[in-house]
Structures are given as structure tokens and as C-alpha cells.
PDB file of C-alpha atoms in Angstrom:
ATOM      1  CA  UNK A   1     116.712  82.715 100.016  1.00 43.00           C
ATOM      2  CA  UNK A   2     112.861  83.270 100.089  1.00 51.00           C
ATOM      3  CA  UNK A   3     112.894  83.684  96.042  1.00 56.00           C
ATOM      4  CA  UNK A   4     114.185  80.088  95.948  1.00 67.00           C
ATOM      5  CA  UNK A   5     111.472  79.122  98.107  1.00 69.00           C
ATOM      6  CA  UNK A   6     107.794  78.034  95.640  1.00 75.00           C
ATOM      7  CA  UNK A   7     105.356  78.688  98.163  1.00 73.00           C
ATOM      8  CA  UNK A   8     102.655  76.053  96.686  1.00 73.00           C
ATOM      9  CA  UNK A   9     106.001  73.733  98.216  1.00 76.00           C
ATOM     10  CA  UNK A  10     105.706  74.447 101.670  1.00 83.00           C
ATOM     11  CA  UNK A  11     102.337  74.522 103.051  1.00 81.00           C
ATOM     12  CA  UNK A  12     103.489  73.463 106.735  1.00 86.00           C
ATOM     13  CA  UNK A  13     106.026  76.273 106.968  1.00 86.00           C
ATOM     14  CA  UNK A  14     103.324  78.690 105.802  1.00 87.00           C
ATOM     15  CA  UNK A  15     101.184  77.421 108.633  1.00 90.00           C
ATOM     16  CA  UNK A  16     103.814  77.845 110.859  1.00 92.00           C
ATOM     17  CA  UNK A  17     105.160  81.380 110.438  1.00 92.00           C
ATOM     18  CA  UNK A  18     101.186  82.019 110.145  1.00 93.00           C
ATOM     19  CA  UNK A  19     100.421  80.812 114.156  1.00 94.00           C
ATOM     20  CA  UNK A  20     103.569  83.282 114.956  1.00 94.00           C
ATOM     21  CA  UNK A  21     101.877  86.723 113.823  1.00 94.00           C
ATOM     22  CA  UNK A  22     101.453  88.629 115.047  1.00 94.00           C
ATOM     23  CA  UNK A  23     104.034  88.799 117.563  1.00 91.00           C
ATOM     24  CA  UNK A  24     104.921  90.897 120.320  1.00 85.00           C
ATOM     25  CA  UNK A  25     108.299  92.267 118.511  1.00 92.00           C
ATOM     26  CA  UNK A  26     107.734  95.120 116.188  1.00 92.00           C
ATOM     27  CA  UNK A  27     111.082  93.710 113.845  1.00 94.00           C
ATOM     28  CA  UNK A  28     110.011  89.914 113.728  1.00 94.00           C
ATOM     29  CA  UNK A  29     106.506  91.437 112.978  1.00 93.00           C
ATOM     30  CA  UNK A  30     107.926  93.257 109.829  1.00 95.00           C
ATOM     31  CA  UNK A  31     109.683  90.029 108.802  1.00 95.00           C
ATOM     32  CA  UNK A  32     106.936  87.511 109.592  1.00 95.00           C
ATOM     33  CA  UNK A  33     104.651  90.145 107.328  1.00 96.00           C
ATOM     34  CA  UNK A  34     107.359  90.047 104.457  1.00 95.00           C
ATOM     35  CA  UNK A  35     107.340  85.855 104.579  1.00 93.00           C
ATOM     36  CA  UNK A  36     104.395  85.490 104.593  1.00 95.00           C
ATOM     37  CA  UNK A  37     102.900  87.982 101.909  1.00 95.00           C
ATOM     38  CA  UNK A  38     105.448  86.518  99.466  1.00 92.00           C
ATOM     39  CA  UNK A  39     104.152  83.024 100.460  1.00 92.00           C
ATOM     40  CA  UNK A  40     100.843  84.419  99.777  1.00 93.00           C
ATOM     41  CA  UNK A  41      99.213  83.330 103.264  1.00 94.00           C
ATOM     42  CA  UNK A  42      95.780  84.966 103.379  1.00 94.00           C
ATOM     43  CA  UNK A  43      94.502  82.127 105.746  1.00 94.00           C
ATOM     44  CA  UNK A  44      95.075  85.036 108.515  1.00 96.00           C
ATOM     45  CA  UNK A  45      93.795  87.787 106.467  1.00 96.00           C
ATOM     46  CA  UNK A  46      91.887  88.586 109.513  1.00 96.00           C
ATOM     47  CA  UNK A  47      94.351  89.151 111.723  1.00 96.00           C
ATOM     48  CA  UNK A  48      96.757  91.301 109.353  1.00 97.00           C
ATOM     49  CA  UNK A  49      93.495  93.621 109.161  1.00 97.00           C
ATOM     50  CA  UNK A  50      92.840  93.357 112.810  1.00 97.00           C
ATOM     51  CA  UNK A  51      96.487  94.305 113.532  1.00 97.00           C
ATOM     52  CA  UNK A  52      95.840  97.668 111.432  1.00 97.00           C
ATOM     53  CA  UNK A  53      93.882  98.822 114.287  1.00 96.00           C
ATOM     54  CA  UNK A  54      95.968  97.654 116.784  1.00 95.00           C
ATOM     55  CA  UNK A  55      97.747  99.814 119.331  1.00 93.00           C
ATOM     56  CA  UNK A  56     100.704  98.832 116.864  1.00 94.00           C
ATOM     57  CA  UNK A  57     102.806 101.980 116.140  1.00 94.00           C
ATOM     58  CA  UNK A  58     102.086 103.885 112.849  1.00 94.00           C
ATOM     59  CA  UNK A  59     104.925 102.526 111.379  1.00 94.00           C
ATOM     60  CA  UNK A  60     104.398  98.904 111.814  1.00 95.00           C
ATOM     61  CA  UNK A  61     100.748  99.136 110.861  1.00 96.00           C
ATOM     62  CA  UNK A  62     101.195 100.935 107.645  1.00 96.00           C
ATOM     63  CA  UNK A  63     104.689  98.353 106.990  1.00 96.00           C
ATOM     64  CA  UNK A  64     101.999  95.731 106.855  1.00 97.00           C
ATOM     65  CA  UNK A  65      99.359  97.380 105.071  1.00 97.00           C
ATOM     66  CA  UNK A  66     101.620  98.190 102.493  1.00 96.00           C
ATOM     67  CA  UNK A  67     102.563  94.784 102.223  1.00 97.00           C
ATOM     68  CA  UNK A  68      99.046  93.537 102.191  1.00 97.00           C
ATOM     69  CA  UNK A  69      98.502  94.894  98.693  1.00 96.00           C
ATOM     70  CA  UNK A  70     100.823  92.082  97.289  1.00 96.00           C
ATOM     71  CA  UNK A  71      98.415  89.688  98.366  1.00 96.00           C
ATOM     72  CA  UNK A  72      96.400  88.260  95.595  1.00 94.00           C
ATOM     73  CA  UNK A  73      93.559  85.573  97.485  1.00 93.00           C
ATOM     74  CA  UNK A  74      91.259  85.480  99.715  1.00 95.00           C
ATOM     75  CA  UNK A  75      89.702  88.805 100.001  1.00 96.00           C
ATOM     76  CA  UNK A  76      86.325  89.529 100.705  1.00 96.00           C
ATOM     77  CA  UNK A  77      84.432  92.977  99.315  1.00 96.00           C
ATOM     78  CA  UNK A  78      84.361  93.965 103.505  1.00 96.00           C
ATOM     79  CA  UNK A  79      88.364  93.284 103.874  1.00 97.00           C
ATOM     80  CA  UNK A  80      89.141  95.484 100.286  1.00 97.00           C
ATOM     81  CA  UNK A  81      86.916  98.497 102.151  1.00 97.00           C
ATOM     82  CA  UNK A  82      88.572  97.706 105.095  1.00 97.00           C
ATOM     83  CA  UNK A  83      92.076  97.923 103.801  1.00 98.00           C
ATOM     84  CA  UNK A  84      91.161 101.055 101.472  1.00 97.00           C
ATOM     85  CA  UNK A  85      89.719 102.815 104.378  1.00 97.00           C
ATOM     86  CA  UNK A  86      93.055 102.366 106.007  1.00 97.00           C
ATOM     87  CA  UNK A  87      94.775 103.780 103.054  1.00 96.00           C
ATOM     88  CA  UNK A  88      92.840 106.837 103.229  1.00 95.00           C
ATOM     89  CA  UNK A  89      93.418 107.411 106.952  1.00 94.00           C
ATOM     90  CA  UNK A  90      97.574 107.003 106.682  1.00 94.00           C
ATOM     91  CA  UNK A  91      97.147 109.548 104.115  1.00 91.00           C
ATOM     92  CA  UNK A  92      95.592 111.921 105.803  1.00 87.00           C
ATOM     93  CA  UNK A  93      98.801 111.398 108.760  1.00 87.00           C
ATOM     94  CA  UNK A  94     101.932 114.123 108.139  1.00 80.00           C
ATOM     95  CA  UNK A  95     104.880 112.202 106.617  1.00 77.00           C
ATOM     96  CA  UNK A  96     108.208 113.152 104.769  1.00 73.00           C
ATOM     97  CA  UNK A  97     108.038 114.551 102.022  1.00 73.00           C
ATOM     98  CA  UNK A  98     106.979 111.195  99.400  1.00 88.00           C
ATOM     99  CA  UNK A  99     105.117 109.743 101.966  1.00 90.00           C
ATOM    100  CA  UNK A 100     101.897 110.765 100.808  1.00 90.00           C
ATOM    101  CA  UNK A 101     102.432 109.748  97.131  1.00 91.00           C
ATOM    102  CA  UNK A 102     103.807 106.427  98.412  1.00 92.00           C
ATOM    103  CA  UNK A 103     100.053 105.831 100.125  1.00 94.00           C
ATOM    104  CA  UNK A 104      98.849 107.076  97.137  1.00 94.00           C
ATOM    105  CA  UNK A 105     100.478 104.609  94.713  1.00 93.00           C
ATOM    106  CA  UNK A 106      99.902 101.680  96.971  1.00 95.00           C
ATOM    107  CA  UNK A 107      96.085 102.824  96.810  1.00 96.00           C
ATOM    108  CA  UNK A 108      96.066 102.927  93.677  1.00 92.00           C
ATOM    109  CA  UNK A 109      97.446  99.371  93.053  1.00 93.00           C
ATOM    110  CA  UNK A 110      95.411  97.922  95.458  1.00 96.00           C
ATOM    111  CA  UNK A 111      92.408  99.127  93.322  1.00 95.00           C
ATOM    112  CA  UNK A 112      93.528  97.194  90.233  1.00 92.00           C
ATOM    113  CA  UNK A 113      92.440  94.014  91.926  1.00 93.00           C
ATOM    114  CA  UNK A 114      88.763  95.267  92.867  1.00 95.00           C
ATOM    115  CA  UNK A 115      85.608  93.918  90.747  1.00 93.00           C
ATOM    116  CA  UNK A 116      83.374  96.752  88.993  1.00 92.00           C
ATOM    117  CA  UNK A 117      80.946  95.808  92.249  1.00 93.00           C
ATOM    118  CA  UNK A 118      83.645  96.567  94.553  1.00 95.00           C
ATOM    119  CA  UNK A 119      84.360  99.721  92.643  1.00 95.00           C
ATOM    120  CA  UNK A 120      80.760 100.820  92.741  1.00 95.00           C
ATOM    121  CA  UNK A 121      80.846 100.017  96.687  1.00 96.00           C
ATOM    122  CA  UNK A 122      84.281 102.351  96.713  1.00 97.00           C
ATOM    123  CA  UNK A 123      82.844 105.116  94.983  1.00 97.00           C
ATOM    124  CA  UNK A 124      80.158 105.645  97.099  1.00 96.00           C
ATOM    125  CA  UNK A 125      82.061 106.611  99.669  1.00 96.00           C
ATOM    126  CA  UNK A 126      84.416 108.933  97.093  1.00 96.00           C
ATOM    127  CA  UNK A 127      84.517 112.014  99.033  1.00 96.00           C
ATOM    128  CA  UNK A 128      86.099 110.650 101.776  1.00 96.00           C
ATOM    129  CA  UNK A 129      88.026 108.513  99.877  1.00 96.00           C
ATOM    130  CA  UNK A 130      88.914 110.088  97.103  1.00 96.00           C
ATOM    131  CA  UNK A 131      92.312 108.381  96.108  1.00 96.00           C
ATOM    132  CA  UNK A 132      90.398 105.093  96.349  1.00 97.00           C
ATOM    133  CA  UNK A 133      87.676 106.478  94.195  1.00 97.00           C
ATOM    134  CA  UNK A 134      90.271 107.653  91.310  1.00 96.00           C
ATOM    135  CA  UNK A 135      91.805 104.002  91.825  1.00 94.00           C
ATOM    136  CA  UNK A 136      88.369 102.495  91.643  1.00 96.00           C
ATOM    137  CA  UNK A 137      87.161 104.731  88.287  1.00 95.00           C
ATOM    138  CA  UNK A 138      89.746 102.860  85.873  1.00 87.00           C
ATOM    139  CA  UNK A 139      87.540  99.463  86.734  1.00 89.00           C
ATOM    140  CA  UNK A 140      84.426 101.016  85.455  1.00 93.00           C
ATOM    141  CA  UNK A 141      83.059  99.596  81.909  1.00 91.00           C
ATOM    142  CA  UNK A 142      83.121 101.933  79.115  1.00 90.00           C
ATOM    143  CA  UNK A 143      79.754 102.428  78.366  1.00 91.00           C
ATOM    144  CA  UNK A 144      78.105 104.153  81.905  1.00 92.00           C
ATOM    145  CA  UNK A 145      74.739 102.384  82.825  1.00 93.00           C
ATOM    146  CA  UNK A 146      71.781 104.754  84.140  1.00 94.00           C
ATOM    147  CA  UNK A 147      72.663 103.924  88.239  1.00 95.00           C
ATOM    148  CA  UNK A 148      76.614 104.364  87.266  1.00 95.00           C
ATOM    149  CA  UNK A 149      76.035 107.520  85.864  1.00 96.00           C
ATOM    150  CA  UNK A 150      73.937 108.872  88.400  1.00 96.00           C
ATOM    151  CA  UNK A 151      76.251 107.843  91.327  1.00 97.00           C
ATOM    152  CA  UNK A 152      79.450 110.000  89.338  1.00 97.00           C
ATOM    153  CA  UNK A 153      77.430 112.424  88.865  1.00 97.00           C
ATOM    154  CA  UNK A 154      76.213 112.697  92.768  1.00 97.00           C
ATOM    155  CA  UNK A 155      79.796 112.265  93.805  1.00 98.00           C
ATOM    156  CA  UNK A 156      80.863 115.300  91.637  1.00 97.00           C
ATOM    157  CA  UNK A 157      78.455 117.287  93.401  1.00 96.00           C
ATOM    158  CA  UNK A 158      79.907 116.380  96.559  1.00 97.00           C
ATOM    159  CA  UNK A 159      83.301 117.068  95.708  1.00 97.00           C
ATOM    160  CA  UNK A 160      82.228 120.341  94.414  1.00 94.00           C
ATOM    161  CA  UNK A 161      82.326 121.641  98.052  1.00 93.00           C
ATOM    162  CA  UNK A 162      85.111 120.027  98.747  1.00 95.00           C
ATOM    163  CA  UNK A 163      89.091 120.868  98.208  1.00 94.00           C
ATOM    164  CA  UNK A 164      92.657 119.319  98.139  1.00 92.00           C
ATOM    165  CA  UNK A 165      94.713 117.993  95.360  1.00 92.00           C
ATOM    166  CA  UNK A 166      93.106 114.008  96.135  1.00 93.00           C
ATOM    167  CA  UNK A 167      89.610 115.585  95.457  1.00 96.00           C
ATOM    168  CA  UNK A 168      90.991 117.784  91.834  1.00 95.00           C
ATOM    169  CA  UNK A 169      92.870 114.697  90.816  1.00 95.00           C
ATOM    170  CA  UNK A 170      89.513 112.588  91.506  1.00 97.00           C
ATOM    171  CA  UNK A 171      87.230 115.569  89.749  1.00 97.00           C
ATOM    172  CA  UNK A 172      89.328 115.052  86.691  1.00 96.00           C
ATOM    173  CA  UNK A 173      89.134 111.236  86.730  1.00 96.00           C
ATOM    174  CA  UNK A 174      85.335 111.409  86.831  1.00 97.00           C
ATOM    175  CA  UNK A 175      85.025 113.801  83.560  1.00 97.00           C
ATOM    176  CA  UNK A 176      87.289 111.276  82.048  1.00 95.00           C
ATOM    177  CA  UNK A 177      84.919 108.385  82.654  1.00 96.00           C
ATOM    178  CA  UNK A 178      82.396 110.400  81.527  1.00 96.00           C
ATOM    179  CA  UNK A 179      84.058 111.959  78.399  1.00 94.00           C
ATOM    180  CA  UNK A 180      84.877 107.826  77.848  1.00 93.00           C
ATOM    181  CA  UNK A 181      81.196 106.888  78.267  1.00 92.00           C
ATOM    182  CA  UNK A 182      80.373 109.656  75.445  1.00 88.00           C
ATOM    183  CA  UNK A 183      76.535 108.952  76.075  1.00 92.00           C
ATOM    184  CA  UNK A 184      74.308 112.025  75.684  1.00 93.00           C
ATOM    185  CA  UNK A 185      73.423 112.448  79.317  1.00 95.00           C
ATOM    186  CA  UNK A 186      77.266 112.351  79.880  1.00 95.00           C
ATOM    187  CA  UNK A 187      77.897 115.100  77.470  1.00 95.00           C
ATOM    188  CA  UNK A 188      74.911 117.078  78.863  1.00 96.00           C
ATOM    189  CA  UNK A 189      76.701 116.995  82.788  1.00 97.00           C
ATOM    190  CA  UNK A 190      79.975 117.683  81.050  1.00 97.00           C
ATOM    191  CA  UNK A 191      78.251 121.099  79.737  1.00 97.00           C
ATOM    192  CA  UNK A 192      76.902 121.499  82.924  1.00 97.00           C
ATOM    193  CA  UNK A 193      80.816 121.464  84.320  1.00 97.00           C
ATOM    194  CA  UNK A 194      81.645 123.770  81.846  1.00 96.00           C
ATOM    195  CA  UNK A 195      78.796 126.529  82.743  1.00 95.00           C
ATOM    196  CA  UNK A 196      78.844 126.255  86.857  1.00 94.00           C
ATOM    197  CA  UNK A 197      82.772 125.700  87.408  1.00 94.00           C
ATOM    198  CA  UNK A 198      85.515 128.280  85.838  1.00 93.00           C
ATOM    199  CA  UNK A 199      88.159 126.241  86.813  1.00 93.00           C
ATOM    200  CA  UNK A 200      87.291 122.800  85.760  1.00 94.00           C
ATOM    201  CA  UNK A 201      86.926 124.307  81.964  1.00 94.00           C
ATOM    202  CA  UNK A 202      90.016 122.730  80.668  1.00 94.00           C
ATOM    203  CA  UNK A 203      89.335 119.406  81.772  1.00 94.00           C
ATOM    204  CA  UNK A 204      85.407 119.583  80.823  1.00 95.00           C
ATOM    205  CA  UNK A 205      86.629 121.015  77.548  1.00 94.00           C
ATOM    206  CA  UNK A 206      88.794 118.192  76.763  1.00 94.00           C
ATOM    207  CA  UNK A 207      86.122 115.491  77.665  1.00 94.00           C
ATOM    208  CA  UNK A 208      83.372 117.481  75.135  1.00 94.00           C
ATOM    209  CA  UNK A 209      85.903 117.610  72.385  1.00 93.00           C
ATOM    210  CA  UNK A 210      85.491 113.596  72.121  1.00 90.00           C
ATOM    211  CA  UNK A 211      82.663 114.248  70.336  1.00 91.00           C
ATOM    212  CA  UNK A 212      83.404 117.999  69.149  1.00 91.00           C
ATOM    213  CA  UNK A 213      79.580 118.361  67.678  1.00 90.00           C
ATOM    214  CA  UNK A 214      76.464 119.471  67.843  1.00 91.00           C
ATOM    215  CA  UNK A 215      76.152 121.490  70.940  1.00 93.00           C
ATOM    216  CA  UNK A 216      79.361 120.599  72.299  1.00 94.00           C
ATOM    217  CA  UNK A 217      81.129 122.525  69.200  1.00 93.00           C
ATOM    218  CA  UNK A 218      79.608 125.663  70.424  1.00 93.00           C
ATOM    219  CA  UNK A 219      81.168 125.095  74.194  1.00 94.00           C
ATOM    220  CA  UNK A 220      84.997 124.103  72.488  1.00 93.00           C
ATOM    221  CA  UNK A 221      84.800 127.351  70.784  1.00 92.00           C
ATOM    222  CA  UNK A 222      83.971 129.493  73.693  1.00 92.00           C
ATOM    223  CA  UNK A 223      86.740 127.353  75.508  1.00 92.00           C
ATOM    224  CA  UNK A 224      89.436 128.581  73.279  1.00 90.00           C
ATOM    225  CA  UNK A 225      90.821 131.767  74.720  1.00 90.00           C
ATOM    226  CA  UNK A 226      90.556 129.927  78.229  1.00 87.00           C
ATOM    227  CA  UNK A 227      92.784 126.789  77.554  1.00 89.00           C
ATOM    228  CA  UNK A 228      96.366 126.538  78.129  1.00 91.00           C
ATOM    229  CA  UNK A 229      97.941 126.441  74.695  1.00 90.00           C
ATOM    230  CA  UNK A 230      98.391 122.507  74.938  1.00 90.00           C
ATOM    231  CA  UNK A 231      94.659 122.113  75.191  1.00 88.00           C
ATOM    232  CA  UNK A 232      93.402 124.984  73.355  1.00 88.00           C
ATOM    233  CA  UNK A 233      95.823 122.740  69.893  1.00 89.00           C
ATOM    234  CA  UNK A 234      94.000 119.673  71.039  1.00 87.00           C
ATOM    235  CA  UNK A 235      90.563 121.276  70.688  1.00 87.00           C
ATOM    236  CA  UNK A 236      91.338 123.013  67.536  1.00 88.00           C
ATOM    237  CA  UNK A 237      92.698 119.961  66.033  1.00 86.00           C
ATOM    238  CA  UNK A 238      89.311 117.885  67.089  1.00 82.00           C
ATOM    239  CA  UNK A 239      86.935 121.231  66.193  1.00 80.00           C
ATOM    240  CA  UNK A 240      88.551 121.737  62.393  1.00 80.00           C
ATOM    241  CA  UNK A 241      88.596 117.741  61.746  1.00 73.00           C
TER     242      UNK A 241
END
């Protein structure tokens, strides 16, 4: 029945089920949050953040803050952090065995709706939100301005003392940007990679070989007898065009 309902069509029921949250049943709280998401009501945006740190079960907080990413008005920069920052924290909880990739992916789409400010605002607090960061990276322009660039590169250097499969996965989203940006002081950190960090070769590798000249050639040759034999084809392809 709520599919047949146009929520532009029914403002006073919206208002309605919006005085009743949240309430002081866990189960009418999960279906009060499903209503009124799909109604979009974000006039009590405040209180669905407020009831994340509530003394609400885990459950019932992250049923609504996964719901909350469905909600496409009304957010301020503040409420985005706020939400993300939740993300981050149910991630860091012990779950079954998808749970964490189900935080993740709800991250992630949540971060399609931010602005590049909002992005730059996430990022700055990458390493200890690193699946936000990754999120935020894909809303970065192309072409890396001087305070952009600097910021990735200070994150990477935090990161760089950090470890867990968020932090790798964000690692190799930020030599992507930068391999994107191709600008020469990207190119230069991305040789820098290369040099200080064994283990982030490949990636660093693959991000020089966008522009597979000058002194980069000399690092995609060297990278040969390192690469898996996917990436080692990729470079020769780029190195003998």
C-alpha cells in the first residue's frame, strides 16, 4: 500500500506519523522510520539523528540510520558528518558475517549525495573515517587544485601508519584520484609511493602508467618483475604504445 501512496499527496499524514517518532516501541519505531523515509519527511531530521545516540538498542539505531540514507532533503553539511560519523562507528561494532560490507555500502551511497565541500570536510577526517573518505574521493573534480592536493597527500601520510582493509581500500582510492588528476606534482607523490612503500607498488605503478613518460617510464620498467601478471600486461601495453 505505501507505493500507491504520492507523498507530495499527503502532507497532513506526513505530519502526523512525524509527531509519533520516535516512540517508545522498538517495532512501531522501525515502521514509523520506513513511512516516513519513503514519504521523504526530513522536517524531523533532527530527531532521527538525535535518536542515533539514544539509549536505543544497536539494532534499532543502525535500522534507522540505514534508512536515513534514502532521504534526499533537508540536510545540512553538520547532519551528513553526523550521520557518516555514525557509519563509521557501527562499523567498527562485531556483526555477522556481511554486516560490515552492508555499513560499508550504505556509506558509500550516502556519499553520492555530498557536495565537493562536504567531501573536502569528510576527508579531513579520513583516517578515522576511512570508508567515508573512499565514498567522499569519487566527488572530487578531476583536475586536483593546490589545497586538494595537499590535503590527499597529508591524509596518505596518515594512513601510512595506519592498517586494516578500510584504510588499503582508501590508500588505493587516493592514488586513483591522483593518477586521475595526472598533474606533475601528482605524478611526483605517486613516485614518491613507489620509492618509500613496497607494497603499494602495484597500485602506484598503475596510476604512473597514465602517463607512462618521462620519468615515470623509468619507474614502470623497474615495476615489471614486481606486478602481478594482470598489471605487469597493463603496463607493458601503456610502456610499448
Amino acid at each position: 500500500m505505501a507505493g500507491e501512496l504520492p507523498p507530495a499527496e499527503i502532507p497532513a499524514l506526513r505530519r502526523q506519523l512525524a509527531q509519533q517518532f520516535p516512540a517508545g516501541e522498538p517495532t512501531m519505531n522501525r515502521e514509523l522510520t520506513r513511512l516516513l523515509v519513503y514519504l521523504q519527511e526530513s522536517s524531523i531530521l533532527d530527531r532521527y539523528l538525535a535518536y542515533l545516540k539514544s539509549n536505543a538498542s544497536e539494532a534499532d539505531k543502525l535500522h534507522v540510520a540505514m534508512h536515513l540514507r534514502f532521504l534526499e532533503s533537508g540536510w545540512t553539511a553538520k547532519d551528513r558528518l553526523a550521520l557518516l560519523e555514525y557509519y563509521e562507528q557501527a562499523n567498527q561494532r562485531k556483526g555477522g558475517a556481511s554486516y560490515a560490507r552492508y555499513v560499508i555500502n550504505a556509506t558509500r551511497d550516502f556519499c553520492k549525495g555530498l557536495s565537493e565541500e562536504e567531501s573536502r570536510q569528510v576527508l579531513a577526517k579520513g583516517d578515522k573515517w576511512p570508508n567515508a573518505a573512499l565514498g567522499a574521493l569519487y566527488k572530487l573534480p578531476q583536475q586536483l587544485d593546490a589545497e586538494l592536493l595537499a590535503q590527499l597527500i597529508e591524509l596518505d601520510g596518515k594512513l601510512a601508519k595506519l592498517e586494516g582493509d578500510s584504510i588499503q581500500r582508501l590508500q588505493v582510492g587516493i592514488v586513483a584520484v591522483l593518477a586521475r588528476s595526472g598533474d606533475d606534482e601528482s605524478q611526483a607523490y605517486l613516485r614518491k609511493i613507489w620509492e618509500a612503500s613496497p607494497e603499494r607498488r602495484q597500485a602506484a605503478a598503475l596510476g604512473l602508467a597514465q602517463k607512462p613518460t618521462g620519468e615515470n617510464w623509468v619507474y614502470l620498467v623497474r615495476s615489471l618483475p614486481v606486478l602481478e601478471p594482470a598489471a605487469a600486461a597493463q603496463i607493458c601495453a601503456k610502456v610499448t604504445d
